[in-house]
Amino acid sequence: MGSVQIVTTILAAAITAVAVWLAVRAVMKMTAVIRLGQPAPERFGDKGARTKKMLVETAGHTRMLKWSVVGAAHWFVMVGFIVLSLLVLEAYFEVVSTGGGLPIIGHWTIFGLVTEWIGILGLVGILVLMAIRLRNRPGRAENRSRFTGSTMWQGYFVEWVVLLVLIFGFVIRGFKVATDHFEYPVWAAPLSHAVGSVLPDWEAGVSVAALIKIAISMTWLIVISLNVTMGVAWHRFLAFPNIFFKRDPEKPAGSGLGPLRPMTSEGKPLDFEEADPEKDQFGVAQVEQFTWKGLLDFSTCTECGRCQSQCPAWNTGKPLSPKLLVLSLRDHAYAKAPYLLAGGGKDLTGEEKATQEQLAGVDVLAMAEADRPLIGTAEEGGVIDPDVLWSCTTCGACVEQCPVDIEHVDHIVDMRRYQVLIESSFPSEAGVMLRNLENKGNPWGAPQNTREDWTKGLGFEVPRVGEVDDFEYLFWVGCAGAFEDRAKKTTRAVATLLNEAGVKFAILGEGETCSGDPARRIGNEFVFQMLAQQNVETLNEAFEGREKSKRKIVATCPHCFNTLGNEYGQLGGDFEVVHHTQLLAHLVSAGKLTPVQPVDGGVTYHDPCYLGRHNRIFAAPREVLGDSIQGELTEMPRNSERSFCCGAGGARMWMEEKIGKRINVDRVEEAMSTGAKTIAVGCPFCSTMLNDGVNGKGAGEQVEVVDVASVLLRSVKPEAPAGEPEVAPTAS
């Protein structure tokens, strides 16, 4: 070992020791913070499925590859980071000796070949990612950048470290080529040989380059260890457990889609009959009241902004960005952590749990952070502004796009639950809706005895459960389908088509009440459970004696469809629920309904969030429309998984939209840009919002918004205009 090698070895050992010590300290701190969260015992079940999903999503990059070029580039960088970590390890042998290398595998030609090409593709990948970040940097792009609010220096730092580590990997190999210490032939390592051909025959070059490579790598480790909230770096490690512990590993997309998490206290579902607000946690009022998985979510965020780029609130000038919300919660949690780790915190009555002695040594900044309300205006020092909290439509676009499976919607609704149930703090106009749900069983406050008025004048009898036992489907009409004039046309169209196809169905009529979706998504879990338990009891009675495969429900509202099919199981309601577009697609394919008259003028389809993104039903409505128009749909630019919300979900249907551009107007403009004369929908909320948007644009004479069922009915029975009544129904 020469003098150069002695110096490089000492320096490499010194910087590595410092980096490792700081990294261990950082990991211990992050673990301690995450452990502050509430229990989530359900996250530990089905380890086999969790492991499989984690490997598929990470190795296969299934979420990232939705972004094609970005996903492919990121995959090569990720693989390069993992595999080429072996070359960082090899650098420790190279600082000691010019001819040093990894024991055993370091001399295998296949190892040289694989690492060479991973290095080459990693270089291409990181350059692509750097170019994309520069092209989309805030203030440069025409649209609001997905990097707005991200800590840009951290992204640049990480990318330059990756680039330099890859470059110096080839420099090391180049010096080995130049000094005749390289084991691999030209065909296995062409770039290394090309670099070596221009480097001098400098024996110490290998050790010096190896030291620089180690110094760059350890500087990266030191920097991220001193910045535990540096998600753009830490996600490389935290993504694996965050995906492993996702809510439902069996889901094809984001596990935070579909049903909401039940309201829990100490890791157990809350029983409202026995719950006590002074002993049981009602929603989330403090950051430590999120589950440990929530705190892991916040720590894992890589600040990529994919959620932000897809968020309807953010894209229409609202203050909500799912990314910035998560980052605010993350920064607050870590800033408050010294106080919490010292034993501080408020109990459920608002009393301090720690003694003065425990808090004596806590940093003043942590104490100040502890005094901030979780939800509050800037003047109040709030972590999350109320306008941010109430801008969410729960459309799930953020969850769908997140590459590390953060469950944004669950966290937003958990905060809403506390605001509604304990603080009684929510948009005032939504109070009318909640009172109507409690007193009338529907959001509009319509009389219960008018639930069956839509059946008048149909020309055939609509059977009721209890009057007939021989029915295949229970037709869940829903509140909109029973009371809202436009939605009643859809209800009548579906009933007409089912009758035409010979499907035996029955309705609950006045025995039906609201599914509870608006109450649950606004945060009023109490009203949701009251309504849901009533419906579960009614449905169980209607299906008494039937096995699940024969407990079939068809619903026209995706919100009812999602609630009945995905959430009633939490309350003992086990049913097979289909959306009307699924049933209609089946009836057409089976030849029980035959479209005969093509619908002219061009048709575009708007994917409802709770049908498409939340429940992965994209094909059925398109099949129905394709058969009805006997041609191809004109798709909007944002469709299927990336469909843009109408603005009604998350109980936003009953709240005023006072900030920014109206979401429904943005969507209508996109639909009208296709040139289609018909905007087909599969949801009564979407129908209302898009109709309002069309009328707001003054285009009511040029563009029509109708349900998929009405489009099909016009094609099957051209003489029947979209299920219009023969006599006017009773006004709701």
Coordinates of N, CA and C in Angstrom, one line a residue, residues 340-546:
L340 N -43.2 15.9 22.1 CA -43.9 14.6 22.2 C -43.0 13.5 22.8
L341 N -41.8 13.5 22.4 CA -40.9 12.4 22.8 C -40.5 12.7 24.3
A342 N -40.6 13.9 24.8 CA -40.3 14.2 26.2 C -41.5 13.8 27.1
G343 N -42.6 13.3 26.5 CA -43.8 13.0 27.2 C -44.9 14.0 27.1
G344 N -44.7 15.0 26.3 CA -45.7 16.0 26.1 C -46.9 15.6 25.3
G345 N -47.9 16.3 25.3 CA -49.1 16.0 24.5 C -50.4 16.3 25.3
K346 N -51.5 16.6 24.6 CA -52.7 16.8 25.3 C -53.6 15.6 25.3
D347 N -54.3 15.4 26.4 CA -55.2 14.3 26.5 C -56.5 14.7 25.8
L348 N -57.5 13.8 25.7 CA -58.7 14.1 25.0 C -59.6 15.2 25.5
T349 N -59.3 15.6 26.8 CA -60.0 16.8 27.3 C -59.2 18.1 27.2
G350 N -58.0 18.0 26.5 CA -57.2 19.2 26.3 C -56.2 19.5 27.4
E351 N -56.1 18.6 28.4 CA -55.1 18.8 29.4 C -53.7 18.3 29.1
E352 N -52.7 19.0 29.5 CA -51.3 18.6 29.3 C -51.0 17.3 30.0
K353 N -50.4 16.4 29.4 CA -50.0 15.1 30.0 C -48.7 15.1 30.7
A354 N -47.8 16.0 30.3 CA -46.4 16.0 30.8 C -46.3 16.9 32.0
T355 N -45.3 16.6 32.9 CA -45.0 17.5 34.0 C -44.1 18.6 33.5
Q356 N -44.0 19.6 34.4 CA -43.0 20.7 34.0 C -41.6 20.2 34.0
E357 N -41.3 19.2 34.8 CA -39.9 18.7 34.8 C -39.6 18.0 33.5
Q358 N -40.6 17.3 33.0 CA -40.4 16.6 31.7 C -40.2 17.5 30.5
L359 N -40.9 18.7 30.6 CA -40.8 19.6 29.5 C -39.7 20.7 29.7
A360 N -39.0 20.6 30.8 CA -38.0 21.7 31.1 C -36.9 21.8 30.1
G361 N -36.5 20.7 29.5 CA -35.4 20.7 28.6 C -35.8 20.8 27.1
V362 N -37.1 20.9 26.8 CA -37.6 20.9 25.5 C -37.3 22.2 24.8
D363 N -36.9 22.2 23.6 CA -36.5 23.4 22.8 C -37.8 24.3 22.7
V364 N -37.5 25.6 22.8 CA -38.6 26.5 22.7 C -39.4 26.5 21.4
L365 N -38.7 26.1 20.3 CA -39.4 26.0 19.0 C -40.3 24.9 19.0
A366 N -39.9 23.8 19.6 CA -40.8 22.6 19.7 C -42.0 22.9 20.5
M367 N -41.8 23.6 21.6 CA -43.0 24.0 22.4 C -43.9 24.9 21.7
A368 N -43.4 25.8 20.9 CA -44.2 26.7 20.1 C -45.0 25.9 19.0
E369 N -44.3 24.9 18.5 CA -45.0 24.1 17.5 C -46.1 23.3 18.1
A370 N -45.9 22.9 19.3 CA -47.0 22.1 20.0 C -48.2 22.9 20.3
D371 N -48.1 24.2 20.3 CA -49.2 25.1 20.6 C -50.0 25.4 19.3
R372 N -49.5 25.1 18.2 CA -50.3 25.3 16.9 C -51.5 24.4 16.8
P373 N -52.6 24.9 16.4 CA -53.8 24.1 16.1 C -53.5 23.3 14.8
L374 N -54.0 22.1 14.8 CA -53.8 21.3 13.5 C -54.6 21.9 12.4
I375 N -55.8 22.4 12.7 CA -56.6 23.1 11.7 C -56.9 24.5 12.1
G376 N -56.4 25.5 11.3 CA -56.6 26.8 11.7 C -56.1 27.8 10.6
T377 N -56.5 29.0 10.7 CA -56.1 30.0 9.7 C -54.6 30.4 10.0
A378 N -54.1 31.2 9.0 CA -52.7 31.7 9.2 C -52.6 32.5 10.5
E379 N -53.7 33.3 10.7 CA -53.7 34.2 11.9 C -53.7 33.4 13.2
E380 N -54.3 32.2 13.1 CA -54.4 31.3 14.3 C -53.1 30.4 14.4
G381 N -52.3 30.5 13.4 CA -51.1 29.6 13.4 C -51.4 28.2 13.0
G382 N -52.5 28.0 12.3 CA -52.9 26.6 12.0 C -51.9 25.9 11.1
V383 N -51.8 24.6 11.2 CA -50.9 23.8 10.3 C -51.6 23.6 9.0
I384 N -52.9 23.3 9.0 CA -53.7 23.2 7.8 C -54.8 24.2 7.8
D385 N -54.9 25.0 6.8 CA -56.0 26.0 6.7 C -57.3 25.3 6.5
P386 N -58.4 25.8 7.1 CA -59.7 25.2 6.8 C -60.1 25.2 5.4
D387 N -59.7 26.2 4.6 CA -60.0 26.2 3.2 C -59.3 25.1 2.4
V388 N -58.1 24.7 2.9 CA -57.4 23.5 2.4 C -58.2 22.2 2.7
L389 N -58.6 22.1 3.9 CA -59.3 20.9 4.4 C -60.7 20.7 3.6
W390 N -61.4 21.8 3.4 CA -62.7 21.7 2.8 C -62.7 21.8 1.3
S391 N -61.6 22.0 0.7 CA -61.5 22.0 -0.8 C -61.5 20.6 -1.4
C392 N -61.3 19.6 -0.6 CA -61.1 18.2 -1.1 C -62.4 17.6 -1.6
T393 N -62.4 17.1 -2.8 CA -63.6 16.4 -3.3 C -63.5 14.9 -3.1
T394 N -62.4 14.4 -2.4 CA -62.2 13.0 -2.2 C -62.2 12.2 -3.5
C395 N -61.8 12.8 -4.6 CA -61.9 12.1 -5.9 C -60.8 11.0 -6.0
G396 N -59.8 11.0 -5.2 CA -58.8 10.0 -5.2 C -57.7 10.1 -6.2
A397 N -57.7 11.2 -6.9 CA -56.6 11.4 -8.0 C -55.2 11.3 -7.3
C398 N -55.1 11.9 -6.1 CA -53.8 11.9 -5.4 C -53.4 10.5 -5.1
V399 N -54.3 9.7 -4.5 CA -54.0 8.4 -4.1 C -53.6 7.5 -5.3
E400 N -54.4 7.7 -6.4 CA -54.2 7.0 -7.7 C -52.8 7.2 -8.2
Q401 N -52.3 8.4 -8.1 CA -51.0 8.8 -8.7 C -49.8 8.6 -7.8
C402 N -50.0 8.5 -6.5 CA -48.9 8.5 -5.6 C -48.0 7.3 -5.8
P403 N -46.8 7.4 -6.2 CA -45.9 6.2 -6.4 C -45.5 5.4 -5.2
V404 N -45.8 6.0 -4.0 CA -45.4 5.4 -2.7 C -46.6 5.1 -1.8
D405 N -47.8 5.1 -2.4 CA -49.0 4.7 -1.7 C -49.4 5.5 -0.5
I406 N -49.2 6.8 -0.6 CA -49.7 7.6 0.5 C -51.3 7.7 0.4
E407 N -51.9 7.6 1.6 CA -53.4 7.6 1.6 C -54.0 8.9 2.0
H408 N -53.9 9.9 1.1 CA -54.3 11.3 1.4 C -55.7 11.4 1.8
V409 N -56.6 10.7 1.2 CA -58.1 10.9 1.4 C -58.4 10.5 2.8
D410 N -57.9 9.4 3.3 CA -58.1 8.9 4.7 C -57.7 10.0 5.7
H411 N -56.5 10.6 5.4 CA -56.0 11.6 6.4 C -56.9 12.8 6.4
I412 N -57.3 13.2 5.2 CA -58.2 14.4 5.1 C -59.5 14.2 5.9
V413 N -60.1 13.0 5.6 CA -61.4 12.7 6.3 C -61.2 12.6 7.8
D414 N -60.1 12.0 8.2 CA -59.9 11.9 9.7 C -59.8 13.3 10.3
M415 N -59.2 14.3 9.7 CA -59.2 15.6 10.2 C -60.6 16.2 10.1
R416 N -61.3 16.0 9.1 CA -62.7 16.5 9.0 C -63.6 15.9 10.1
R417 N -63.4 14.6 10.4 CA -64.2 14.0 11.5 C -64.1 14.8 12.8
Y418 N -62.9 15.1 13.2 CA -62.8 15.9 14.4 C -63.5 17.3 14.3
Q419 N -63.3 17.9 13.2 CA -63.9 19.2 13.0 C -65.4 19.2 13.1
V420 N -66.0 18.2 12.5 CA -67.4 18.1 12.4 C -68.0 17.6 13.8
L421 N -67.4 16.5 14.3 CA -68.1 15.8 15.4 C -67.8 16.5 16.7
I422 N -66.6 17.1 16.9 CA -66.2 17.7 18.2 C -66.3 19.2 18.1
E423 N -65.7 19.8 17.0 CA -65.7 21.3 17.0 C -66.9 21.9 16.3
S424 N -67.7 21.0 15.6 CA -68.9 21.5 14.9 C -68.5 22.7 13.9
S425 N -67.3 22.5 13.3 CA -66.7 23.5 12.5 C -66.6 23.0 11.1
F426 N -67.5 23.4 10.2 CA -67.5 23.0 8.8 C -68.3 24.1 8.0
P427 N -68.2 24.1 6.7 CA -68.9 25.1 5.9 C -70.4 25.1 6.3
S428 N -71.0 26.3 6.5 CA -72.3 26.5 7.1 C -73.4 25.9 6.2
E429 N -73.2 26.0 4.8 CA -74.2 25.5 3.9 C -74.3 24.0 4.0
A430 N -73.3 23.3 4.4 CA -73.4 21.8 4.5 C -74.2 21.4 5.7
G431 N -74.4 22.3 6.7 CA -75.3 22.0 7.8 C -76.7 21.7 7.5
V432 N -77.2 22.3 6.4 CA -78.6 22.0 6.0 C -78.6 20.6 5.5
M433 N -77.6 20.2 4.7 CA -77.6 18.8 4.2 C -77.6 17.8 5.4
L434 N -76.7 18.1 6.4 CA -76.7 17.1 7.5 C -78.0 17.1 8.3
R435 N -78.6 18.2 8.5 CA -79.9 18.2 9.2 C -81.0 17.4 8.4
N436 N -80.9 17.6 7.0 CA -81.9 16.8 6.2 C -81.6 15.3 6.3
L437 N -80.3 15.0 6.3 CA -80.0 13.5 6.5 C -80.6 13.0 7.8
E438 N -80.4 13.7 8.8 CA -80.9 13.2 10.1 C -82.4 13.2 10.2
N439 N -83.0 14.2 9.7 CA -84.5 14.4 9.9 C -85.3 13.7 8.8
K440 N -84.8 13.8 7.6 CA -85.6 13.3 6.4 C -85.0 12.1 5.7
G441 N -83.8 11.8 6.0 CA -83.2 10.6 5.4 C -82.7 10.8 4.0
N442 N -82.6 12.1 3.6 CA -82.0 12.4 2.2 C -81.5 13.8 2.3
P443 N -80.5 14.1 1.5 CA -79.8 15.4 1.5 C -80.7 16.6 1.2
W444 N -81.7 16.4 0.3 CA -82.5 17.5 -0.1 C -83.7 17.8 0.8
G445 N -83.9 16.9 1.8 CA -85.0 17.2 2.7 C -86.4 16.9 2.1
A446 N -86.4 16.1 1.1 CA -87.7 15.8 0.4 C -88.5 14.8 1.3
P447 N -89.8 14.9 1.2 CA -90.7 14.0 2.0 C -90.4 12.5 1.6
Q448 N -90.3 11.7 2.6 CA -90.1 10.2 2.3 C -91.2 9.6 1.5
N449 N -92.4 10.1 1.6 CA -93.5 9.5 0.9 C -93.5 9.8 -0.6
T450 N -92.5 10.6 -1.1 CA -92.4 10.9 -2.5 C -91.2 10.1 -3.2
R451 N -90.6 9.1 -2.4 CA -89.5 8.3 -3.0 C -89.9 7.5 -4.2
E452 N -91.2 7.2 -4.3 CA -91.6 6.3 -5.4 C -92.3 7.1 -6.5
D453 N -92.2 8.4 -6.4 CA -92.9 9.2 -7.5 C -92.4 9.0 -8.9
W454 N -91.1 8.7 -8.9 CA -90.5 8.5 -10.3 C -91.1 7.3 -11.1
T455 N -91.8 6.4 -10.4 CA -92.4 5.3 -11.0 C -93.7 5.6 -11.8
K456 N -94.3 6.8 -11.5 CA -95.6 7.2 -12.1 C -95.5 7.3 -13.6
G457 N -96.4 6.7 -14.3 CA -96.5 6.9 -15.8 C -95.5 6.1 -16.6
L458 N -94.8 5.1 -16.0 CA -93.8 4.3 -16.7 C -94.5 3.3 -17.7
G459 N -95.7 2.9 -17.5 CA -96.3 2.0 -18.4 C -96.1 0.5 -18.0
F460 N -95.4 0.3 -16.9 CA -95.3 -1.0 -16.4 C -95.2 -0.9 -14.9
E461 N -95.4 -2.0 -14.2 CA -95.4 -2.0 -12.7 C -94.0 -2.2 -12.2
V462 N -93.6 -1.3 -11.3 CA -92.3 -1.5 -10.6 C -92.5 -2.2 -9.3
P463 N -92.1 -3.5 -9.2 CA -92.4 -4.2 -7.9 C -91.6 -3.7 -6.7
R464 N -92.2 -3.9 -5.6 CA -91.5 -3.5 -4.3 C -91.1 -4.8 -3.6
V465 N -90.0 -4.7 -2.9 CA -89.6 -5.8 -2.0 C -90.6 -5.9 -0.9
G466 N -91.0 -7.2 -0.7 CA -92.1 -7.5 0.2 C -93.3 -7.8 -0.5
E467 N -93.5 -7.2 -1.6 CA -94.7 -7.5 -2.5 C -94.4 -8.7 -3.4
V468 N -93.1 -8.8 -3.7 CA -92.6 -10.0 -4.5 C -91.3 -10.5 -3.9
D469 N -91.2 -11.8 -4.0 CA -90.0 -12.5 -3.4 C -89.0 -12.9 -4.6
D470 N -89.6 -13.1 -5.8 CA -88.9 -13.6 -6.9 C -88.2 -12.4 -7.7
F471 N -87.1 -11.9 -7.2 CA -86.4 -10.9 -7.9 C -84.9 -11.2 -7.9
E472 N -84.3 -10.9 -9.0 CA -82.8 -11.1 -9.2 C -82.0 -10.0 -8.6
Y473 N -82.5 -8.8 -8.9 CA -81.7 -7.6 -8.4 C -82.6 -6.7 -7.6
L474 N -82.1 -6.2 -6.5 CA -82.7 -5.1 -5.8 C -82.2 -3.8 -6.4
F475 N -83.1 -3.0 -6.9 CA -82.7 -1.8 -7.6 C -82.6 -0.7 -6.5
W476 N -81.3 -0.3 -6.2 CA -81.1 0.8 -5.2 C -81.2 2.1 -6.0
V477 N -82.3 2.8 -5.7 CA -82.6 4.0 -6.5 C -81.7 5.2 -6.1
G478 N -81.5 5.3 -4.8 CA -80.7 6.4 -4.2 C -81.5 7.7 -4.1
C479 N -81.0 8.6 -3.3 CA -81.7 9.9 -3.1 C -81.8 10.7 -4.3
A480 N -80.7 10.9 -5.1 CA -80.8 11.7 -6.3 C -81.7 11.0 -7.3
G481 N -81.7 9.7 -7.4 CA -82.5 9.0 -8.4 C -84.0 9.1 -8.0
A482 N -84.3 9.3 -6.8 CA -85.7 9.4 -6.3 C -86.2 10.8 -6.3
F483 N -85.3 11.8 -6.1 CA -85.8 13.2 -5.8 C -85.3 14.2 -6.8
E484 N -84.2 14.0 -7.4 CA -83.6 15.1 -8.3 C -84.1 14.9 -9.7
D485 N -84.7 15.9 -10.3 CA -85.4 15.8 -11.6 C -84.6 15.1 -12.7
R486 N -83.3 15.6 -12.9 CA -82.5 15.0 -13.9 C -82.1 13.6 -13.6
A487 N -81.8 13.3 -12.3 CA -81.5 11.9 -12.0 C -82.7 11.0 -12.1
K488 N -83.9 11.5 -11.9 CA -85.1 10.6 -12.1 C -85.2 10.1 -13.5
K489 N -84.8 10.9 -14.5 CA -84.8 10.4 -15.9 C -83.9 9.2 -16.0
T490 N -82.8 9.2 -15.3 CA -81.9 8.1 -15.4 C -82.5 6.9 -14.7
T491 N -83.1 7.1 -13.6 CA -83.8 6.0 -12.8 C -84.9 5.4 -13.7
R492 N -85.7 6.2 -14.4 CA -86.7 5.7 -15.3 C -86.1 5.0 -16.5
A493 N -85.0 5.5 -17.0 CA -84.4 4.8 -18.1 C -83.9 3.4 -17.7
V494 N -83.2 3.3 -16.6 CA -82.7 2.0 -16.1 C -83.9 1.1 -15.9
A495 N -84.9 1.5 -15.2 CA -86.0 0.6 -15.0 C -86.7 0.2 -16.3
T496 N -86.8 1.1 -17.2 CA -87.3 0.7 -18.5 C -86.5 -0.3 -19.3
L497 N -85.2 -0.1 -19.2 CA -84.3 -1.1 -19.9 C -84.3 -2.5 -19.2
L498 N -84.3 -2.5 -17.9 CA -84.4 -3.7 -17.1 C -85.7 -4.5 -17.5
N499 N -86.8 -3.7 -17.5 CA -88.1 -4.3 -17.9 C -88.0 -4.9 -19.3
E500 N -87.4 -4.1 -20.2 CA -87.3 -4.5 -21.6 C -86.5 -5.8 -21.7
A501 N -85.5 -5.9 -20.9 CA -84.6 -7.1 -21.0 C -85.1 -8.3 -20.2
G502 N -86.2 -8.1 -19.5 CA -86.8 -9.2 -18.8 C -86.1 -9.5 -17.5
V503 N -85.4 -8.5 -16.9 CA -84.7 -8.7 -15.7 C -85.7 -8.5 -14.5
K504 N -85.7 -9.5 -13.6 CA -86.6 -9.3 -12.5 C -85.9 -8.5 -11.4
F505 N -86.6 -7.4 -11.1 CA -86.0 -6.5 -10.1 C -87.1 -5.9 -9.2
A506 N -86.7 -5.4 -8.0 CA -87.6 -4.8 -7.1 C -86.9 -3.6 -6.4
I507 N -87.7 -2.7 -5.9 CA -87.2 -1.6 -5.2 C -87.6 -1.6 -3.7
L508 N -86.9 -0.9 -2.9 CA -87.3 -0.7 -1.5 C -88.4 0.3 -1.3
G509 N -88.4 1.3 -2.2 CA -89.4 2.4 -2.1 C -89.2 3.2 -0.9
E510 N -90.2 3.4 -0.1 CA -90.1 4.2 1.1 C -89.2 3.6 2.2
G511 N -88.9 2.3 2.0 CA -88.0 1.7 3.0 C -86.5 2.0 2.8
E512 N -86.2 2.7 1.7 CA -84.8 3.1 1.4 C -84.5 4.5 2.0
T513 N -83.3 4.6 2.5 CA -82.9 6.0 3.0 C -81.5 6.2 2.4
C514 N -81.0 7.4 2.7 CA -79.6 7.8 2.1 C -78.6 6.7 2.5
S515 N -77.7 6.4 1.6 CA -76.6 5.5 1.9 C -75.7 6.0 2.9
G516 N -75.6 7.3 3.1 CA -74.7 7.9 4.1 C -73.4 8.5 3.6
D517 N -73.2 8.3 2.2 CA -71.9 8.8 1.6 C -71.6 10.2 1.9
P518 N -72.6 11.2 1.7 CA -72.2 12.6 2.0 C -71.8 12.8 3.4
A519 N -72.5 12.2 4.4 CA -72.2 12.3 5.8 C -70.8 11.8 6.1
R520 N -70.5 10.7 5.6 CA -69.2 10.1 5.9 C -68.1 10.9 5.3
R521 N -68.2 11.3 4.1 CA -67.1 12.1 3.5 C -66.9 13.5 4.0
I522 N -68.0 14.0 4.6 CA -67.8 15.4 5.2 C -67.2 15.2 6.6
G523 N -67.3 14.0 7.1 CA -66.7 13.7 8.4 C -67.7 13.4 9.5
N524 N -69.0 13.3 9.2 CA -70.0 13.0 10.2 C -70.2 11.5 10.3
E525 N -69.3 10.8 10.9 CA -69.4 9.4 11.0 C -70.6 8.9 11.8
F526 N -71.0 9.7 12.7 CA -72.2 9.3 13.5 C -73.5 9.2 12.6
V527 N -73.7 10.2 11.8 CA -74.9 10.2 10.9 C -74.7 9.1 9.9
F528 N -73.5 8.9 9.4 CA -73.3 7.8 8.4 C -73.7 6.5 9.1
Q529 N -73.2 6.2 10.3 CA -73.5 4.9 10.9 C -75.0 4.8 11.2
M530 N -75.6 5.8 11.6 CA -77.1 5.8 11.8 C -77.8 5.4 10.6
L531 N -77.5 6.0 9.4 CA -78.2 5.7 8.2 C -77.8 4.3 7.7
A532 N -76.5 4.0 7.8 CA -76.0 2.8 7.2 C -76.5 1.6 8.0
Q533 N -76.6 1.7 9.3 CA -77.1 0.5 10.1 C -78.6 0.3 9.8
Q534 N -79.3 1.4 9.6 CA -80.7 1.3 9.2 C -80.9 0.6 7.9
N535 N -80.0 1.0 6.9 CA -80.1 0.3 5.6 C -79.6 -1.1 5.6
V536 N -78.6 -1.4 6.3 CA -78.1 -2.8 6.4 C -79.2 -3.7 7.0
E537 N -79.9 -3.2 8.0 CA -80.9 -4.0 8.6 C -82.1 -4.2 7.6
T538 N -82.4 -3.2 6.8 CA -83.5 -3.3 5.8 C -83.0 -4.2 4.7
L539 N -81.8 -4.1 4.2 CA -81.3 -5.0 3.1 C -81.2 -6.4 3.6
N540 N -80.7 -6.6 4.8 CA -80.5 -8.0 5.3 C -81.9 -8.7 5.4
E541 N -82.9 -7.9 5.8 CA -84.2 -8.4 5.8 C -84.8 -8.7 4.4
A542 N -84.5 -7.9 3.5 CA -84.9 -8.1 2.1 C -84.3 -9.3 1.5
F543 N -83.1 -9.6 1.8 CA -82.3 -10.7 1.3 C -82.3 -11.9 2.2
E544 N -83.1 -11.9 3.2 CA -83.1 -13.0 4.2 C -83.1 -14.4 3.6
G545 N -82.2 -15.2 4.0 CA -82.1 -16.6 3.5 C -81.3 -16.8 2.3
R546 N -80.8 -15.7 1.7 CA -80.0 -15.8 0.4 C -78.5 -15.7 0.7

